[in-house]
mmCIF file of C-alpha atoms in Angstrom:
data_model
loop_
_atom_site.group_PDB
_atom_site.id
_atom_site.type_symbol
_atom_site.label_atom_id
_atom_site.label_comp_id
_atom_site.label_asym_id
_atom_site.label_seq_id
_atom_site.Cartn_x
_atom_site.Cartn_y
_atom_site.Cartn_z
ATOM 1 C CA MET K 1 79.476 121.481 137.234
ATOM 2 C CA ARG K 2 82.559 120.688 135.159
ATOM 3 C CA ASN K 3 84.130 117.267 134.886
ATOM 4 C CA LEU K 4 87.669 118.383 135.551
ATOM 5 C CA GLN K 5 90.211 116.909 137.888
ATOM 6 C CA ALA K 6 93.353 118.511 139.222
ATOM 7 C CA VAL K 7 96.437 116.450 138.451
ATOM 8 C CA ASP K 8 99.815 116.946 140.053
ATOM 9 C CA ARG K 9 102.900 117.347 137.882
ATOM 10 C CA GLU K 10 104.367 114.126 139.311
ATOM 11 C CA HIS K 11 101.464 112.044 138.002
ATOM 12 C CA ILE K 12 101.902 113.408 134.487
ATOM 13 C CA VAL K 13 105.610 112.554 134.341
ATOM 14 C CA GLU K 14 105.043 109.077 135.764
ATOM 15 C CA SER K 15 102.252 108.255 133.341
ATOM 16 C CA GLU K 16 104.249 109.413 130.282
ATOM 17 C CA ALA K 17 107.332 107.328 131.082
ATOM 18 C CA PRO K 18 105.822 103.873 130.359
ATOM 19 C CA ALA K 19 104.234 105.143 127.170
ATOM 20 C CA ARG K 20 107.588 106.368 125.887
ATOM 21 C CA SER K 21 109.404 103.149 126.721
ATOM 22 C CA SER K 22 106.697 101.000 125.157
ATOM 23 C CA SER K 23 106.733 103.108 121.986
ATOM 24 C CA LEU K 24 110.534 102.789 121.863
ATOM 25 C CA ILE K 25 110.295 99.022 122.247
ATOM 26 C CA ARG K 26 107.612 98.900 119.552
ATOM 27 C CA LEU K 27 109.823 100.967 117.236
ATOM 28 C CA ILE K 28 112.799 98.675 117.819
ATOM 29 C CA VAL K 29 110.674 95.591 117.155
ATOM 30 C CA GLN K 30 109.282 97.111 113.960
ATOM 31 C CA TRP K 31 112.756 98.005 112.688
ATOM 32 C CA THR K 32 114.074 94.546 113.547
ATOM 33 C CA LEU K 33 111.207 92.823 111.765
ATOM 34 C CA GLY K 34 111.601 95.138 108.781
ATOM 35 C CA ILE K 35 115.295 94.373 108.512
ATOM 36 C CA LEU K 36 114.649 90.629 108.789
ATOM 37 C CA VAL K 37 111.967 90.748 106.089
ATOM 38 C CA ALA K 38 114.224 92.807 103.806
ATOM 39 C CA PHE K 39 117.102 90.375 104.383
ATOM 40 C CA ALA K 40 114.892 87.352 103.684
ATOM 41 C CA LEU K 41 113.473 88.912 100.532
ATOM 42 C CA GLY K 42 116.929 89.917 99.309
ATOM 43 C CA THR K 43 118.313 86.450 99.970
ATOM 44 C CA TRP K 44 115.429 84.852 98.113
ATOM 45 C CA LEU K 45 115.878 87.212 95.157
ATOM 46 C CA VAL K 46 119.589 86.380 94.935
ATOM 47 C CA TRP K 47 118.830 82.646 95.071
ATOM 48 C CA TRP K 48 116.094 82.998 92.448
ATOM 49 C CA GLY K 49 118.389 85.023 90.162
ATOM 50 C CA ALA K 50 121.107 82.371 90.428
ATOM 51 C CA HIS K 51 118.556 79.651 89.720
ATOM 52 C CA LEU K 52 117.274 81.466 86.628
ATOM 53 C CA HIS K 53 120.818 82.042 85.424
ATOM 54 C CA ARG K 54 121.685 78.349 85.796
ATOM 55 C CA THR K 55 118.449 77.316 84.060
ATOM 56 C CA PHE K 56 119.019 79.643 81.113
ATOM 57 C CA ALA K 57 122.660 78.520 80.817
ATOM 58 C CA MET K 58 121.549 74.868 80.694
ATOM 59 C CA ASP K 59 118.948 75.709 78.057
ATOM 60 C CA ASP K 60 121.598 77.484 75.983
ATOM 61 C CA ILE K 61 123.966 74.517 76.248
ATOM 62 C CA ARG K 62 121.233 72.059 75.288
ATOM 63 C CA SER K 63 120.054 74.097 72.298
ATOM 64 C CA ALA K 64 123.635 74.614 71.036
ATOM 65 C CA CYS K 65 124.431 70.910 71.355
ATOM 66 C CA GLN K 66 121.163 69.994 69.630
ATOM 67 C CA ARG K 67 122.086 72.226 66.658
ATOM 68 C CA VAL K 68 125.737 71.191 66.383
ATOM 69 C CA MET K 69 125.708 67.509 67.358
ATOM 70 C CA PRO K 70 122.170 66.077 67.285
ATOM 71 C CA GLU K 71 123.388 62.474 67.098
ATOM 72 C CA THR K 72 125.472 62.725 70.296
ATOM 73 C CA PHE K 73 123.366 65.285 72.120
ATOM 74 C CA GLU K 74 123.753 63.979 75.696
ATOM 75 C CA ARG K 75 127.495 63.467 75.296
ATOM 76 C CA CYS K 76 127.889 67.034 74.047
ATOM 77 C CA VAL K 77 125.862 68.428 76.957
ATOM 78 C CA ASP K 78 127.905 66.448 79.489
ATOM 79 C CA THR K 79 131.201 67.536 77.900
ATOM 80 C CA VAL K 80 130.275 71.225 77.869
ATOM 81 C CA ILE K 81 129.023 71.083 81.466
ATOM 82 C CA ILE K 82 132.267 69.466 82.622
ATOM 83 C CA GLN K 83 134.339 72.025 80.703
ATOM 84 C CA ARG K 84 132.413 74.901 82.270
ATOM 85 C CA GLY K 85 133.077 73.709 85.777
ATOM 86 C CA GLY K 86 130.631 70.904 86.427
ATOM 87 C CA ALA K 87 127.175 72.454 86.691
ATOM 88 C CA ARG K 88 124.705 70.244 88.527
ATOM 89 C CA ARG K 89 122.139 68.433 86.474
#
């Protein structure tokens, strides 16, 4: 004897509806999390790029002042930083 069961058309439609809505919700959650992760990663990369830029600019200022005015090194660094718009130290 076969293990088959007759199923009405109404039962098929009713059982597919929750599966579709749950897969839609899952898709929306995945997209939302993906967008949040991409936004967080992009924000961190922008911050890190700005940090590297500021660090390299400070290194350039310090090395130039060390070459040009070794006796008044700190004064030169402070003057150049103020002239460039007051970078934080």
